[in-house]
CSV table of C-alpha atoms and ligand atoms in Angstrom, one decimal:
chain,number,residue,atom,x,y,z
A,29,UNK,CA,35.6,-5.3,46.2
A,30,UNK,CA,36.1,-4.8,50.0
A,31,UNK,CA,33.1,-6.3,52.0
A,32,UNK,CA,35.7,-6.0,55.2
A,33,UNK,CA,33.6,-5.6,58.8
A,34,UNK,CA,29.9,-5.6,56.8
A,35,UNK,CA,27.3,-7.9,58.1
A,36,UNK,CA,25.3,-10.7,56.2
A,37,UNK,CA,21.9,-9.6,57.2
A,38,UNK,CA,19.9,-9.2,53.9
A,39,UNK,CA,20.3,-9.1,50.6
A,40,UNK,CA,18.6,-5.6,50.0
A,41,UNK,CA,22.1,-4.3,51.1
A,42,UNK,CA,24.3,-5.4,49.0
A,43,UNK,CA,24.1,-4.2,45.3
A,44,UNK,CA,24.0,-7.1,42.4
A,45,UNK,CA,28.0,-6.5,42.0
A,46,UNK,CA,28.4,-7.4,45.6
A,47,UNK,CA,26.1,-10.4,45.2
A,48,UNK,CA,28.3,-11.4,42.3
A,49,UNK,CA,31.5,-11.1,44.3
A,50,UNK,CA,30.0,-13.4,46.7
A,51,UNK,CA,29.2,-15.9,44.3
A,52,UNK,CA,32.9,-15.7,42.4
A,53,UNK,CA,34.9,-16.2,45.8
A,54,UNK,CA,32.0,-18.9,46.8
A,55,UNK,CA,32.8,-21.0,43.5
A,56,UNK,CA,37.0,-20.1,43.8
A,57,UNK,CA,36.5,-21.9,47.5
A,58,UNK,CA,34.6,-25.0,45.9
A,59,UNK,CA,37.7,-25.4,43.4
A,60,UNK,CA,40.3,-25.3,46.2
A,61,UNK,CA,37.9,-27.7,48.3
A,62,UNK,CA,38.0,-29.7,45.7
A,63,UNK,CA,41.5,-30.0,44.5
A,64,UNK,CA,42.6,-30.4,48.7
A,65,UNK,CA,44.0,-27.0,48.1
A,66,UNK,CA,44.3,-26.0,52.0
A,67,UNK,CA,42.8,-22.0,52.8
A,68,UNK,CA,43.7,-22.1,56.5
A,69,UNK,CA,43.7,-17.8,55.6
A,70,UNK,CA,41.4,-17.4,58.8
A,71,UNK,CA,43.8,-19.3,61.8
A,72,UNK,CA,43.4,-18.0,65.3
A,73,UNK,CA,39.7,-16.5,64.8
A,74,UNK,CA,36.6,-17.6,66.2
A,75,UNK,CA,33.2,-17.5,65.5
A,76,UNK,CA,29.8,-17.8,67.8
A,77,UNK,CA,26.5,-19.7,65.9
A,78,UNK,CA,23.3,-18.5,67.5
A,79,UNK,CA,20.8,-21.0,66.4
A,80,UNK,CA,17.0,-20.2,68.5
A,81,UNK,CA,15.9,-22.3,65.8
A,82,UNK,CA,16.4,-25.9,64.4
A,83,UNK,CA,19.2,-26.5,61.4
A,84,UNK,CA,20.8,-29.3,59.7
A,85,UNK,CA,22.3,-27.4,56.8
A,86,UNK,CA,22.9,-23.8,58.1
A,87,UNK,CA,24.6,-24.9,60.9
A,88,UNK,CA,27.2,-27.9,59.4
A,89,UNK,CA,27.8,-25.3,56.4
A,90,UNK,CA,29.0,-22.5,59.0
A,91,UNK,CA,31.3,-25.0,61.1
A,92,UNK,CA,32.6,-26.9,58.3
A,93,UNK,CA,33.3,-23.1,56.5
A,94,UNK,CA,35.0,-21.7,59.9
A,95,UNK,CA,36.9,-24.6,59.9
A,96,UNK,CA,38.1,-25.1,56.4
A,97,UNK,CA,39.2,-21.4,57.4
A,98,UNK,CA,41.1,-22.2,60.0
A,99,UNK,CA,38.6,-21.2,63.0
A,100,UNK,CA,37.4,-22.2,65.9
A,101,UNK,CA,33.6,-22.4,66.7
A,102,UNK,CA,31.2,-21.7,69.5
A,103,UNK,CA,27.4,-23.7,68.5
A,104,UNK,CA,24.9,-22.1,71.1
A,105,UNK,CA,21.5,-24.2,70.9
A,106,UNK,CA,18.3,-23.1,71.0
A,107,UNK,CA,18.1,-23.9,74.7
A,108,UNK,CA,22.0,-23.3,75.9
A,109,UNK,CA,22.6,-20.3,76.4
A,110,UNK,CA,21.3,-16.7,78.4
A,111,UNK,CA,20.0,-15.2,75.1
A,112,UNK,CA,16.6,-13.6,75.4
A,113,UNK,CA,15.7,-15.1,78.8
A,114,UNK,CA,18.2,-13.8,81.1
A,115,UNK,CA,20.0,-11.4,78.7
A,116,UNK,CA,19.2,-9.5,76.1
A,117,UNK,CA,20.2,-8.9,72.4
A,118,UNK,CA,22.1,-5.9,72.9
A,119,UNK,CA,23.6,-6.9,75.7
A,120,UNK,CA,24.7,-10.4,74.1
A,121,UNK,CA,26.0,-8.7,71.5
A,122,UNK,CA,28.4,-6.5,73.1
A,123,UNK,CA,29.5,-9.9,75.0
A,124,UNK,CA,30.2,-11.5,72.4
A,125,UNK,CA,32.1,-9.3,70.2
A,126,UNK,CA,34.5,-9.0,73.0
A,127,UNK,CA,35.4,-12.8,72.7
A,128,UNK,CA,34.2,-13.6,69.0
A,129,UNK,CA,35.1,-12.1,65.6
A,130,UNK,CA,32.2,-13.0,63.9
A,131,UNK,CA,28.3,-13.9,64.7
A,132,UNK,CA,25.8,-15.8,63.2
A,133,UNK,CA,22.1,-15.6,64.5
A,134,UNK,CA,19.3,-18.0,63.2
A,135,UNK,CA,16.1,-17.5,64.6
A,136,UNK,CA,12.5,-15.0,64.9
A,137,UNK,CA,11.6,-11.4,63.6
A,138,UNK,CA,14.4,-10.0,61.5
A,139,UNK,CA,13.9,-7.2,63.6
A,140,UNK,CA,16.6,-9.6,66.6
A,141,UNK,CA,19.4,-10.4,63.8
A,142,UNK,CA,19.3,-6.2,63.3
A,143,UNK,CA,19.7,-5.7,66.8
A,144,UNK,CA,22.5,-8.0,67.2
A,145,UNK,CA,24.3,-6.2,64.4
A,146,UNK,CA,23.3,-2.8,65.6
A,147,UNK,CA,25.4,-3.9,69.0
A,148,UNK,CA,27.8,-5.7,67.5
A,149,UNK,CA,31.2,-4.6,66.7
A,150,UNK,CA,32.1,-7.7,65.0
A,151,UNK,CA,30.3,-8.9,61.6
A,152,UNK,CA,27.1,-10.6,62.0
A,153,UNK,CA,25.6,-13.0,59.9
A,154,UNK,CA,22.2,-14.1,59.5
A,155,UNK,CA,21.5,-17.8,59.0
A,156,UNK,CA,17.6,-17.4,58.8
A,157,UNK,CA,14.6,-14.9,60.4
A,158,UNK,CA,11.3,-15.0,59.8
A,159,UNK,CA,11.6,-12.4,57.1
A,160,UNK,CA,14.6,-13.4,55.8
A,161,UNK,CA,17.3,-16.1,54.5
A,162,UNK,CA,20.1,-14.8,52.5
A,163,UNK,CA,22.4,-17.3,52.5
A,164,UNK,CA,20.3,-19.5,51.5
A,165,UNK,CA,19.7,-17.5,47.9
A,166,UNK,CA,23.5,-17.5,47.6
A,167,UNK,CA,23.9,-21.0,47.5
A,168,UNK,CA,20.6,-21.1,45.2
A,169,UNK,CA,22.0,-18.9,42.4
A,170,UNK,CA,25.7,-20.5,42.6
A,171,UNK,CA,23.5,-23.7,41.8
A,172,UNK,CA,21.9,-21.8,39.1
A,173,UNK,CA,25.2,-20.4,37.5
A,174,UNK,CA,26.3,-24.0,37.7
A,175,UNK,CA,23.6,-25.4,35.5
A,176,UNK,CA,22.7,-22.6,33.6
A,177,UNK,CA,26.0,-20.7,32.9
A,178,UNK,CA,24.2,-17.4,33.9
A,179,UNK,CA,21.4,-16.1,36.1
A,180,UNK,CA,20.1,-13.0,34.2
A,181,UNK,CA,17.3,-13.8,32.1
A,182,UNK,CA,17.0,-17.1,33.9
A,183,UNK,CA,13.0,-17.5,34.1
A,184,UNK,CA,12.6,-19.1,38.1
A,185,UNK,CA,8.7,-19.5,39.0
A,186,UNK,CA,8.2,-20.4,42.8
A,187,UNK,CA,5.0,-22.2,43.9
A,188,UNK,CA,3.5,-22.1,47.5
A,189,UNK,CA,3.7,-19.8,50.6
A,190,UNK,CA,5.7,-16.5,49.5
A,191,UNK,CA,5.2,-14.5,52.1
A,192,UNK,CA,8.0,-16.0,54.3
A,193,UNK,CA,12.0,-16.4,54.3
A,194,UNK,CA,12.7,-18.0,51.1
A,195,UNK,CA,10.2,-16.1,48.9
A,196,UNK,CA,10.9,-12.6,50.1
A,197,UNK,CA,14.9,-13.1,49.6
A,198,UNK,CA,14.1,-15.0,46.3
A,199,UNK,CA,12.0,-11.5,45.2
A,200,UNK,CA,15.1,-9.4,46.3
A,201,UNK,CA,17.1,-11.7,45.2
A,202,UNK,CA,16.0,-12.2,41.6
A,203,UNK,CA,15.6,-8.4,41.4
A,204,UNK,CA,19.1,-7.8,42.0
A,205,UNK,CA,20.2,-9.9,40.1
A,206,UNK,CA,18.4,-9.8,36.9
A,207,UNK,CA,15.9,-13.0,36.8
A,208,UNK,CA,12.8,-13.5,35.3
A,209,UNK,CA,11.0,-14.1,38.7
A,210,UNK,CA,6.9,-15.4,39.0
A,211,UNK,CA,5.3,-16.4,42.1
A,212,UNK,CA,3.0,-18.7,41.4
A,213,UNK,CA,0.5,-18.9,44.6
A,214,UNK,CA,-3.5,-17.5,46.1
A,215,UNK,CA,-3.4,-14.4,46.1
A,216,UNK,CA,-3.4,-14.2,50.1
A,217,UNK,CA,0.4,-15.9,49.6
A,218,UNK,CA,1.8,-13.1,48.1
A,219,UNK,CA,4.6,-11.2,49.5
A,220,UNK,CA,4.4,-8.2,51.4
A,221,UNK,CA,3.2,-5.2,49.3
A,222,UNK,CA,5.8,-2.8,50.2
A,223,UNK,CA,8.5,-5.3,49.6
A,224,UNK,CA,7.5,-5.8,46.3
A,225,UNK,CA,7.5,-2.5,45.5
A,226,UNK,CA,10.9,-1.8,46.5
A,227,UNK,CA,11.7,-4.7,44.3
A,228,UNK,CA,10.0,-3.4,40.9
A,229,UNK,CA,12.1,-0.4,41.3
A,230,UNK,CA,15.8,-3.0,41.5
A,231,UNK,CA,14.3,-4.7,38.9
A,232,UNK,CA,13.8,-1.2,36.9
A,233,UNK,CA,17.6,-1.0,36.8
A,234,UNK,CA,19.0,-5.1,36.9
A,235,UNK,CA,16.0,-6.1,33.7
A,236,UNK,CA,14.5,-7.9,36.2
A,237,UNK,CA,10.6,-8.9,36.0
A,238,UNK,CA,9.3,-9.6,38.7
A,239,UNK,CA,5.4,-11.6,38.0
A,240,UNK,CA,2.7,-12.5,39.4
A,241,UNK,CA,0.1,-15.9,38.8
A,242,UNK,CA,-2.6,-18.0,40.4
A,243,UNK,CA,-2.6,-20.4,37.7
A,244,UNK,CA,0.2,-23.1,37.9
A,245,UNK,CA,0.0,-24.6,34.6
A,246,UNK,CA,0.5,-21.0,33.6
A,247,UNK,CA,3.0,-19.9,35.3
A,248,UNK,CA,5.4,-23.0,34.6
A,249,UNK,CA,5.3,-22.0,30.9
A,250,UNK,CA,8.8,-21.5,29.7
A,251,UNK,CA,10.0,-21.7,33.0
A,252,UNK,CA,13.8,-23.2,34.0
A,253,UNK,CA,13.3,-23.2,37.6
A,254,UNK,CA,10.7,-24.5,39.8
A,255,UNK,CA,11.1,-23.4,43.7
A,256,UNK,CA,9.3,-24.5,46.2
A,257,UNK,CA,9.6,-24.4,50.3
A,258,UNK,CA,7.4,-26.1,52.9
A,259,UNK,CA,3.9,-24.9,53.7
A,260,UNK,CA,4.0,-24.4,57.3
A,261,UNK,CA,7.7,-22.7,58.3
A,262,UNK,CA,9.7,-23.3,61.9
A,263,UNK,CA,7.7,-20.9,64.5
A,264,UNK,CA,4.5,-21.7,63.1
A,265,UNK,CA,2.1,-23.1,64.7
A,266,UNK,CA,0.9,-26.8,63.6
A,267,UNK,CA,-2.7,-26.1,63.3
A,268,UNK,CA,-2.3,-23.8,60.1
A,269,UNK,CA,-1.1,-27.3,58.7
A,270,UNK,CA,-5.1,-27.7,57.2
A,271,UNK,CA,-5.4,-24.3,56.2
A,272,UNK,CA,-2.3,-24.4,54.3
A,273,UNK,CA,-3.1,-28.2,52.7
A,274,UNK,CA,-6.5,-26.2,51.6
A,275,UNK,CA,-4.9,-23.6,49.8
A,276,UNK,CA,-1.7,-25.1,48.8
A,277,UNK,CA,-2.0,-28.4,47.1
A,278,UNK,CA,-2.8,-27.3,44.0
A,279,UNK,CA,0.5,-25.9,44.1
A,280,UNK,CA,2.8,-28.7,44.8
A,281,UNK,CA,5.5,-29.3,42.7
A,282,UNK,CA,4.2,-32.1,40.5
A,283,UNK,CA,5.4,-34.2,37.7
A,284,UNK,CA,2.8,-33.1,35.2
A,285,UNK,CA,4.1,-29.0,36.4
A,286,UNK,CA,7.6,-30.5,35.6
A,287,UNK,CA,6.6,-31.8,32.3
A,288,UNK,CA,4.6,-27.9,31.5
A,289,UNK,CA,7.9,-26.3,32.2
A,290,UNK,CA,10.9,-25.9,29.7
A,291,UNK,CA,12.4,-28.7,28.4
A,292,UNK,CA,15.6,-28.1,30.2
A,293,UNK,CA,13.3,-27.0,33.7
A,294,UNK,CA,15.1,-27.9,37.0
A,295,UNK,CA,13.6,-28.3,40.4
A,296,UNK,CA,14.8,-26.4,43.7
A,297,UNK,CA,14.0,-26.4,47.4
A,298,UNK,CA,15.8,-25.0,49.8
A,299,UNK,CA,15.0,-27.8,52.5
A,300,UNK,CA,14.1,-30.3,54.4
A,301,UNK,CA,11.2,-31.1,52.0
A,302,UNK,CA,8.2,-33.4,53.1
A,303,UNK,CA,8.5,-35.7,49.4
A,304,UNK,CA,7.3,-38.7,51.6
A,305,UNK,CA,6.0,-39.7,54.7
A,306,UNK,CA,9.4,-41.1,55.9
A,307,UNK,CA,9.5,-38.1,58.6
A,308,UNK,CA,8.2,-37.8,61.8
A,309,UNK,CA,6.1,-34.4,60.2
A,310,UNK,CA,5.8,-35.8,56.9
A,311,UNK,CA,3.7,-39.1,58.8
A,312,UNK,CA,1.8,-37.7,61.0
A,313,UNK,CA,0.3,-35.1,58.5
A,314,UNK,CA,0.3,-37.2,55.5
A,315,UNK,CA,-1.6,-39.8,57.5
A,316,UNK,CA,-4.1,-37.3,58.9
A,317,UNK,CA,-5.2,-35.6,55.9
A,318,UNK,CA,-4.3,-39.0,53.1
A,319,UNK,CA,-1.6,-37.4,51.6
A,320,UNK,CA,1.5,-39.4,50.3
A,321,UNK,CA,3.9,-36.1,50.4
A,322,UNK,CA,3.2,-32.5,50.6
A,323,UNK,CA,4.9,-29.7,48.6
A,324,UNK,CA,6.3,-32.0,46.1
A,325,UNK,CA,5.9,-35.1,45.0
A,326,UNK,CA,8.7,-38.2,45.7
A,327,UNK,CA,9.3,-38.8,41.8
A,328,UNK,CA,10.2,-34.8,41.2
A,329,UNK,CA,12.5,-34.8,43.9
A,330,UNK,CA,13.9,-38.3,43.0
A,331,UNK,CA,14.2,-37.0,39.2
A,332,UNK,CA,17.4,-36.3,37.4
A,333,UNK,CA,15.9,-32.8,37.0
A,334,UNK,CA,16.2,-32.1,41.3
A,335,UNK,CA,19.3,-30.3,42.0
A,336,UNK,CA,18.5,-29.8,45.8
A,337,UNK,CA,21.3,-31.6,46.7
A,338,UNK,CA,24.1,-29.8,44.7
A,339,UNK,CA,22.2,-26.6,46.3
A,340,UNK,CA,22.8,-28.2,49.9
A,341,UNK,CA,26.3,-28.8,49.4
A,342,UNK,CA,26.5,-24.8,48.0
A,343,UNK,CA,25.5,-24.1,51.4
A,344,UNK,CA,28.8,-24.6,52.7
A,345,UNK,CA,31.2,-22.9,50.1
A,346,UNK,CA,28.9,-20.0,50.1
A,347,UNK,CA,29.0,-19.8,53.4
A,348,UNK,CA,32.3,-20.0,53.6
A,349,UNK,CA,32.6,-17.1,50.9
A,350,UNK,CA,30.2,-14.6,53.2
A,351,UNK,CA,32.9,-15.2,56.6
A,352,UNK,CA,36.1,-14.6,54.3
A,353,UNK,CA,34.5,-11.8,52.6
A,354,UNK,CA,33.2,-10.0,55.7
A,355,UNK,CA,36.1,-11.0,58.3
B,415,CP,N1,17.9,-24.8,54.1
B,415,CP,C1,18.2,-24.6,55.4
B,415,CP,O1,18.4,-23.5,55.9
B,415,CP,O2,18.3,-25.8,56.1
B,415,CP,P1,18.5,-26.0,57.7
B,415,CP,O3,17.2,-25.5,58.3
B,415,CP,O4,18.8,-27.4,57.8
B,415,CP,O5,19.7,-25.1,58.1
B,416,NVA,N1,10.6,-21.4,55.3
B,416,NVA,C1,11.4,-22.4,55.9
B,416,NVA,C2,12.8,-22.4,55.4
B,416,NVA,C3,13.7,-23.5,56.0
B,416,NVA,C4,15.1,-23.4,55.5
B,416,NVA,C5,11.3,-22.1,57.4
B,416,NVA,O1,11.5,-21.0,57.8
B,416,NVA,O2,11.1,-23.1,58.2
């Protein structure tokens, strides 16, 4: 397998071997991380992190990766550098692949990470767009291996807002890859049309099913993985917060879904996740509307059935799998 010079941008272009790949060298780099078996195999390169948006995860997964590589790293914040206001993509781009060997870009329309790759002659990497969060499903379905042994066949129902990041790459994500995927949400939440089409036809060829339900004690039936994301995403604007509450609540992850679910059903977010009010968001919109968390409740997360924090830590070694694959 030779994913040499290819950027990260979406999963839609990489085929389910390729996904696979990524996974097998993502859980080879846990071992050695593990065992304090050095992989330095990356000394004397540098990489650039283009964050226009807030991380805790992405980012500490990519410099903890580069450097576990052996790398140096450039972390450009949302305010500190020329991108976008005095300079634009292409042109940061070319600049960058001059002094960089590889690029990560979180932030808006899917459309900007393209760009950057279209310009670039070094491999870019995207750590989250609107549209898209791919690295985030890699670390999701190492997690799943983990626990399950497999993914195909694995039946994963997400509740809340699919039409952004995290449900579109879950869709192409579970097509690829052969899961039994349901999106359990109004129907206004539904992924894009088009996307879902192209997705039915992957799933044509992987046994995928992809599924959809309004009903969330129906849709848990059988199911081995509840996934859920918050209901208002970074860009938004707060005053969809009610809107969303409106439509949403009957789809937050809650014990009595847990208890619906298979016996041996496990709970996922990508995160942060608004369990409690003990966040600055979480307060001021659980006080305003009486709510004591929002997409799922403290005692779910809390459970021994919540794996979010093995999928946080996949972050990294998946991560780290994507830059040695691609450099
Ligand atoms: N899941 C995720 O991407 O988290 P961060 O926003 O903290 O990077
Ligand atoms: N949908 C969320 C995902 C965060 C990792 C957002 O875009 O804010």
């Amino acid at each position: 397998m030779n994913l040499k010079n290819r950027d990260f941008l979406k999963l839609l272009d990489f085929t389910s071997e390729e996904i696979e790949y990524l996974l097998d060298t993502a859980a080879d780099f846990k071992e050695k991380k593990k065992n304090g078996q050095p992989h330095r195999y990356f000394e004397g390169k540098n990489i650039a992190l283009i964050f226009e948006k807030t991380s805790t995860r992405t980012r500490c997964s990519f410099e903890v990766a580069a450097h576990d590589l052996g790398m140096g790293v450039t972390y450009l914040d949302p305010t500190g550098s020329q991108i976008g206001q005095k300079e634009s993509i292409a042109d940061t781009a070319r600049v960058l692949s001059g002094i960089y060997d590889g690029i990560e870009y979180r932030g808006y329309g899917q459309e900007i990470v393209e760009e950057l790759a279209k310009y670039s002659s070094v491999p870019v990497w995207n750590g989250l767009t609107n549209e898209f969060h791919p690295t985030q499903i890699l670390a999701d379905f190492l997690t799943i291996r983990e626990t399950f042994g497999k993914l195909s066949g694995i039946k994963l129902v997400y509740l809340g807002d699919a039409r952004y990041n995290m449900a579109n790459s879950l869709t192409v994500g579970c097509a690829k890859m052969g899961i039994d995927f349901k999106v359990c949400a109004p129907e206004k939440y539904f992924p894009d049309a088009q996307l879902v089409k192209t997705c039915q036809k992957l799933a044509e060829q992987s046994g995928a099913k992809i599924s959809f339900e309004t009903d969330p004690q129906k849709a848990v039936k059988d199911a081995q993985v509840l996934y859920t994301d918050v209901w208002v995403s970074m860009g938004e604007s707060s005053e969809v917060w009610e809107e969303r509450i409106k439509d949403l609540l009957p789809y937050r992850v809650t014990q009595k879904l847990m208890d619906a679910a298979s016996k041996d059903a496990v709970f996922m977010h990508c995160l942060p996740a608004f369990h409690d009010l003990k966040t600055g968001i979480g307060k001021s919109i659980g006080e305003k509307f009486s709510l004591d968390c929002l997409e799922v409740e403290d005692a779910v997360f809390e459970s021994d059935r919540s794996i979010v924090f093995s999928e946080a830590e996949n972050r990294m070694h998946t991560i780290k799998a994507v830059m040695a694959a691609t450099l």
